[in-house]
C-alpha cells in the first residue's frame, strides 16, 4: 500500500454483467477512504442473444453509462485508473467492437479478466473488509453472468468461477419473469450441477462464509428487514422463507417485499436459486455479507502495482520456477532488449512503460515451451501464456505477452494476430534481435557499440562494428536471414557497420 504521506487517488470501474460500478478512493493510514461512487444497472448480460452477440440496445445502455463514468473520472491520473470487464465481455462475440467504442469515451483501457482473476480480486477486496487473522473464509460473489467461489485466509487458495449468474439464470429459468415452484427447482438443480465438480474440494475447508455481491447483499437486507433470519446473517431457513414469500406472486414485476428495490426484481429469483444451491451443497449454516467486493480489490491491487507489490511479477516468478526456465539466458536477453528500448520507444505503438514490462516478462518466459518439446517451443510457450491462469494479468496482457513469445523466432505469424490488439511489429523486431544476439547462450557481453535505432514505425537499424560482425559470422548469418523474415511482418531491418 502507498505510504501515509502520499494522498494518491485511485479509481476502479467494474463493467459487470448486471451493473457498472465506479469507485474512487484514497488510502489513509492504510485504510481505504471512499471519495465517490457511481452505479448503473446496465443489464449487460440481458443484451446477449443465442449467439452471444450483444444487442445494439445493450451496447447503447453501456455507452451511456460510461459517458457518465468518464465525467466522474476527470482529474484521476490515467495510470491510477483500472477498468475491468467480466463475464459478459468474456463471452460476447462482439466484445472487441464494444471495447473500441467504449475506449473512445474512457480515459484508460478496458481489461477483460478471467474468471479466476475476478475471483482473486473479489477475495482481495473482501479480505480488506475484515480484521486480519487466520480464519479460513469462503467468499461467494453472485454476479450477473458468473459466480465466483473462493477459499482463503490471508490469501486466496482455492478459486473457481462458475457459469451461472443472477441475470443469466433469471432469464433462463424464470422466462418472462414468471415465478413458480417448478422454476425454482429447475434453477436450483442447474446450479447444483454447475457446482458439483468442486464440492469435495471446497466442503469443510473454511470457518466462516461471506457474501460479497449485490445479489447477496440484497438477499441479506430482505431477510433482515422481514424477520426471516433471527440474526444479522443469512441462514438456510431464511432463504427458504424468502423463496416462499416470492412464490406468493406470479411474476417478478409484481413482487412487493420489504428491502427489495425495483431494479433488483427481475434478477432476484436467479440469484436466490444459486444461493440456495450453494447453501445446500456446501453445507453453509450462515453467511455474513460484505460491502467490499471486486472494486475494492482492484484498488488494492492497483496501489500495489504502483508501489512495488505487483502481483504480475509474482506470477512471472512462479512460472519461471514451474517451467524450469534458464534464468541466466533470460536475463541476458532482457538486459540487451531493455538497453535498446530507449532508442526506439518513441516509434512504438506500445506505451513505453508497457513495452518495458512486456520485454521483461517475455524475456523471462520466452523459453517456457521447452518444458513441452524443443520443436516449435515458441508455439508451446505462446499457448501456455494464452491459456494459463495468470494472477494479476488481464486477457489482453496475456495475449500481448503470448504474441511476443510466439514471434520471438522463426517466421513471424502475421496471420495469427489476436483481434484484441494491433500488433507492434517494431517491438517484436527488437525482441527478436535480442534473442538472435544471445542465441549462443554464452555469458558474453554485447559491445556497447552494437546499437539499435528506429527509422519510423516500419524500419529498424542494427549498427555494429565491422570487426565484431567479422568475428561473429554465425550471428551475421542469422541477421541476414532475419532481414528476410521480419520483412514478412512489414519491418525493414538494416544491418550497418558502425562508423
Coordinates of C-alpha atoms in Angstrom, one line a residue, residues 88-388:
X88 CA -20.3 -10.6 -20.4
X89 CA -17.2 -9.2 -22.1
X90 CA -15.5 -12.6 -21.7
X91 CA -18.5 -14.2 -23.5
X92 CA -19.7 -11.6 -26.1
X93 CA -18.7 -12.4 -29.7
X94 CA -18.6 -8.6 -30.5
X95 CA -16.8 -7.6 -27.3
X96 CA -13.9 -6.0 -29.3
X97 CA -16.3 -3.8 -31.2
X98 CA -17.9 -2.6 -28.0
X99 CA -14.4 -2.0 -26.4
X100 CA -13.3 0.1 -29.4
X101 CA -16.3 2.4 -28.9
X102 CA -16.0 2.4 -25.1
X103 CA -12.3 3.3 -25.1
X104 CA -13.0 6.4 -27.2
X105 CA -15.1 7.6 -24.2
X106 CA -12.9 6.4 -21.3
X107 CA -9.6 7.8 -20.1
X108 CA -8.0 4.3 -19.6
X109 CA -8.2 0.9 -21.4
X110 CA -10.6 -1.8 -20.6
X111 CA -9.1 -5.0 -19.3
X112 CA -11.0 -8.2 -19.7
X113 CA -10.2 -10.5 -16.9
X114 CA -10.6 -14.3 -16.5
X115 CA -13.0 -15.8 -14.0
X116 CA -10.2 -16.8 -11.6
X117 CA -8.7 -13.4 -11.8
X118 CA -12.1 -12.0 -11.0
X119 CA -12.3 -14.4 -8.0
X120 CA -8.8 -13.3 -6.8
X121 CA -9.8 -9.6 -6.9
X122 CA -13.1 -10.2 -5.1
X123 CA -11.3 -12.1 -2.3
X124 CA -8.7 -9.3 -2.1
X125 CA -11.5 -6.8 -1.6
X126 CA -13.4 -8.8 0.9
X127 CA -10.3 -9.7 2.9
X128 CA -9.7 -6.0 3.5
X129 CA -13.2 -5.6 4.9
X130 CA -12.3 -7.9 7.9
X131 CA -9.8 -7.8 10.7
X132 CA -6.6 -9.7 9.8
X133 CA -6.5 -13.1 11.2
X134 CA -6.1 -16.8 10.5
X135 CA -9.7 -17.6 9.8
X136 CA -10.4 -19.5 6.7
X137 CA -13.1 -17.8 4.7
X138 CA -15.5 -19.0 2.0
X139 CA -16.2 -15.9 -0.2
X140 CA -19.1 -16.0 -2.7
X141 CA -20.0 -13.4 -5.3
X142 CA -23.0 -14.0 -7.4
X143 CA -22.7 -11.7 -10.4
X144 CA -24.9 -11.2 -13.4
X145 CA -23.3 -13.9 -15.5
X146 CA -20.9 -15.8 -13.3
X147 CA -20.5 -16.8 -9.7
X148 CA -17.1 -16.7 -8.0
X149 CA -16.4 -19.1 -5.1
X150 CA -13.1 -18.6 -3.2
X151 CA -11.5 -20.1 -0.1
X152 CA -8.5 -18.4 1.6
X153 CA -7.1 -16.8 4.8
X154 CA -4.6 -14.1 4.3
X155 CA -4.5 -15.0 0.5
X156 CA -6.9 -16.9 -1.7
X157 CA -6.1 -20.6 -2.0
X158 CA -9.0 -22.2 -3.9
X159 CA -10.7 -20.1 -6.6
X160 CA -13.4 -21.1 -9.1
X161 CA -15.6 -19.1 -11.5
X162 CA -18.9 -20.9 -12.3
X163 CA -21.0 -20.2 -15.3
X164 CA -24.1 -19.1 -13.5
X165 CA -25.3 -15.7 -12.5
X166 CA -28.4 -13.8 -11.4
X167 CA -29.2 -12.3 -14.8
X168 CA -28.4 -15.5 -16.9
X169 CA -30.3 -17.8 -14.5
X170 CA -33.3 -15.4 -14.2
X171 CA -33.6 -15.2 -18.0
X172 CA -33.2 -19.0 -18.5
X173 CA -35.2 -20.5 -15.7
X174 CA -37.8 -17.7 -15.0
X175 CA -38.8 -16.8 -18.6
X176 CA -40.8 -13.6 -18.9
X177 CA -40.4 -13.1 -15.2
X178 CA -42.8 -15.9 -14.3
X179 CA -42.4 -17.3 -10.7
X180 CA -43.2 -20.9 -9.8
X181 CA -42.0 -23.7 -7.6
X182 CA -41.0 -25.6 -10.7
X183 CA -38.9 -22.8 -11.9
X184 CA -37.1 -22.6 -8.6
X185 CA -36.5 -26.3 -8.6
X186 CA -35.0 -26.3 -12.1
X187 CA -32.8 -23.3 -11.4
X188 CA -31.6 -24.7 -8.1
X189 CA -30.8 -28.1 -9.7
X190 CA -28.9 -26.5 -12.5
X191 CA -26.8 -24.5 -10.0
X192 CA -26.1 -27.7 -8.1
X193 CA -24.9 -29.4 -11.3
X194 CA -22.6 -26.5 -12.1
X195 CA -21.2 -26.6 -8.6
X196 CA -20.8 -30.4 -8.3
X197 CA -17.3 -30.9 -9.7
X198 CA -15.9 -28.6 -6.9
X199 CA -17.9 -29.7 -3.9
X200 CA -15.4 -32.1 -2.4
X201 CA -12.5 -29.6 -2.8
X202 CA -14.4 -26.8 -1.0
X203 CA -16.5 -28.6 1.6
X204 CA -15.1 -28.3 5.1
X205 CA -12.2 -26.1 4.1
X206 CA -13.5 -22.9 5.7
X207 CA -14.6 -21.5 9.1
X208 CA -16.9 -18.6 8.0
X209 CA -18.8 -17.7 4.9
X210 CA -19.1 -14.3 3.4
X211 CA -21.2 -13.0 0.5
X212 CA -19.9 -10.1 -1.5
X213 CA -22.2 -9.3 -4.4
X214 CA -25.2 -7.0 -4.9
X215 CA -27.4 -10.1 -5.1
X216 CA -26.3 -11.5 -1.8
X217 CA -26.4 -8.1 -0.1
X218 CA -29.9 -7.6 -1.4
X219 CA -31.0 -11.0 -0.1
X220 CA -29.3 -10.3 3.3
X221 CA -31.2 -7.0 3.5
X222 CA -34.6 -8.7 2.7
X223 CA -34.2 -11.5 5.2
X224 CA -33.3 -9.0 8.0
X225 CA -36.0 -6.4 7.1
X226 CA -38.7 -9.1 7.0
X227 CA -37.6 -11.0 10.1
X228 CA -36.8 -14.2 8.1
X229 CA -33.5 -14.6 10.0
X230 CA -33.1 -14.5 13.7
X231 CA -29.6 -12.9 13.4
X232 CA -27.9 -10.4 11.1
X233 CA -26.7 -13.3 8.9
X234 CA -28.3 -15.1 6.0
X235 CA -29.3 -18.6 7.1
X236 CA -30.6 -21.6 5.2
X237 CA -34.0 -21.3 6.8
X238 CA -34.2 -17.6 5.9
X239 CA -33.6 -18.4 2.2
X240 CA -36.5 -20.9 2.2
X241 CA -38.7 -18.3 3.8
X242 CA -37.7 -15.8 1.1
X243 CA -38.4 -18.3 -1.6
X244 CA -41.8 -19.0 -0.2
X245 CA -42.5 -15.3 0.0
X246 CA -41.7 -14.8 -3.7
X247 CA -44.0 -17.7 -4.6
X248 CA -46.9 -15.6 -3.3
X249 CA -46.5 -13.7 -6.5
X250 CA -46.9 -14.9 -10.1
X251 CA -44.4 -12.6 -11.7
X252 CA -41.2 -10.8 -10.7
X253 CA -42.5 -7.4 -11.5
X254 CA -45.4 -8.0 -9.0
X255 CA -43.1 -8.8 -6.1
X256 CA -43.6 -6.3 -3.3
X257 CA -41.5 -7.2 -0.4
X258 CA -39.6 -5.0 2.1
X259 CA -36.0 -4.4 1.2
X260 CA -36.3 -5.2 -2.5
X261 CA -35.8 -2.4 -5.0
X262 CA -37.5 -2.3 -8.3
X263 CA -34.1 -2.6 -10.2
X264 CA -33.5 -6.0 -8.4
X265 CA -36.9 -7.5 -9.0
X266 CA -36.1 -9.2 -12.3
X267 CA -32.8 -10.8 -11.2
X268 CA -33.6 -11.8 -7.6
X269 CA -35.1 -15.3 -8.4
X270 CA -32.0 -16.5 -10.3
X271 CA -29.6 -15.2 -7.6
X272 CA -31.7 -16.8 -4.8
X273 CA -31.8 -20.2 -6.6
X274 CA -28.0 -20.1 -6.9
X275 CA -27.5 -19.2 -3.3
X276 CA -29.9 -21.9 -2.2
X277 CA -27.8 -24.5 -4.1
X278 CA -24.6 -23.1 -2.6
X279 CA -26.0 -23.4 1.0
X280 CA -27.2 -26.9 0.4
X281 CA -24.2 -28.3 -1.5
X282 CA -21.5 -26.7 0.7
X283 CA -23.3 -27.2 4.0
X284 CA -23.4 -23.5 4.8
X285 CA -25.1 -22.7 8.1
X286 CA -25.0 -19.0 7.8
X287 CA -23.4 -16.3 5.7
X288 CA -22.3 -12.7 6.6
X289 CA -22.4 -10.0 3.9
X290 CA -19.6 -7.6 3.0
X291 CA -19.9 -4.2 1.4
X292 CA -16.5 -4.8 -0.2
X293 CA -16.1 -6.7 -3.4
X294 CA -14.1 -6.6 -6.7
X295 CA -13.8 -2.8 -6.9
X296 CA -12.0 -2.5 -3.6
X297 CA -9.9 -5.5 -4.6
X298 CA -9.0 -3.7 -7.9
X299 CA -7.9 -0.6 -6.0
X300 CA -5.8 -2.5 -3.5
X301 CA -4.2 -4.4 -6.4
X302 CA -3.6 -1.2 -8.4
X303 CA -2.0 0.5 -5.5
X304 CA 0.3 -2.5 -5.1
X305 CA 1.4 -2.3 -8.7
X306 CA 2.3 1.4 -8.3
X307 CA 4.1 0.7 -5.0
X308 CA 6.3 -2.3 -5.8
X309 CA 3.8 -5.0 -4.9
X310 CA 2.8 -6.1 -8.4
X311 CA 1.0 -9.5 -8.4
X312 CA 2.1 -9.9 -12.0
X313 CA 5.7 -10.0 -11.0
X314 CA 5.0 -12.8 -8.5
X315 CA 3.1 -14.7 -11.3
X316 CA 6.1 -14.4 -13.7
X317 CA 8.5 -15.6 -11.0
X318 CA 6.2 -18.6 -10.2
X319 CA 6.1 -19.6 -13.8
X320 CA 9.8 -19.3 -14.2
X321 CA 10.2 -21.8 -11.4
X322 CA 7.3 -24.0 -12.6
X323 CA 8.8 -24.4 -16.1
X324 CA 12.4 -24.6 -15.0
X325 CA 13.5 -21.6 -17.1
X326 CA 17.2 -20.9 -17.8
X327 CA 17.2 -17.7 -15.9
X328 CA 20.8 -16.8 -16.9
X329 CA 19.7 -16.8 -20.6
X330 CA 16.5 -14.9 -19.8
X331 CA 18.5 -12.2 -18.0
X332 CA 20.9 -11.9 -21.0
X333 CA 18.1 -11.3 -23.4
X334 CA 16.3 -9.0 -21.1
X335 CA 19.3 -6.8 -20.4
X336 CA 20.0 -6.3 -24.1
X337 CA 16.4 -5.7 -25.1
X338 CA 16.0 -3.0 -22.3
X339 CA 19.3 -1.5 -23.3
X340 CA 18.0 -0.8 -26.8
X341 CA 14.4 0.1 -25.9
X342 CA 15.0 3.9 -25.3
X343 CA 16.3 4.2 -28.8
X344 CA 13.0 3.1 -30.4
X345 CA 10.3 3.8 -27.8
X346 CA 9.0 7.0 -29.5
X347 CA 8.3 5.0 -32.7
X348 CA 6.5 2.1 -30.9
X349 CA 2.7 1.7 -31.0
X350 CA 3.0 0.4 -27.4
X351 CA 3.2 2.7 -24.4
X352 CA 6.9 2.8 -23.3
X353 CA 6.1 1.7 -19.8
X354 CA 4.1 -1.3 -21.1
X355 CA 6.8 -2.1 -23.6
X356 CA 9.3 -2.3 -20.8
X357 CA 7.0 -4.7 -18.8
X358 CA 6.4 -6.8 -21.9
X359 CA 10.1 -7.1 -22.7
X360 CA 10.9 -8.2 -19.2
X361 CA 8.1 -10.7 -19.0
X362 CA 8.7 -12.1 -22.5
X363 CA 12.5 -12.4 -21.8
X364 CA 11.7 -14.3 -18.6
X365 CA 9.2 -16.7 -20.3
X366 CA 10.1 -16.9 -23.9
X367 CA 11.5 -20.4 -23.4
X368 CA 8.8 -22.0 -21.2
X369 CA 7.7 -24.1 -24.2
X370 CA 10.9 -26.1 -23.9
X371 CA 9.2 -27.9 -20.9
X372 CA 6.9 -29.5 -23.5
X373 CA 9.1 -30.0 -26.5
X374 CA 12.0 -28.3 -28.3
X375 CA 10.4 -28.4 -31.7
X376 CA 8.1 -25.4 -32.0
X377 CA 8.7 -24.4 -28.4
X378 CA 7.8 -20.8 -29.2
X379 CA 4.3 -22.1 -30.2
X380 CA 4.0 -24.2 -27.0
X381 CA 5.1 -21.2 -24.9
X382 CA 2.5 -18.9 -26.5
X383 CA -0.2 -21.5 -26.0
X384 CA 0.6 -21.7 -22.3
X385 CA 0.6 -17.9 -21.9
X386 CA -2.7 -17.5 -23.7
X387 CA -4.5 -20.2 -21.7
X388 CA -2.9 -20.3 -18.2

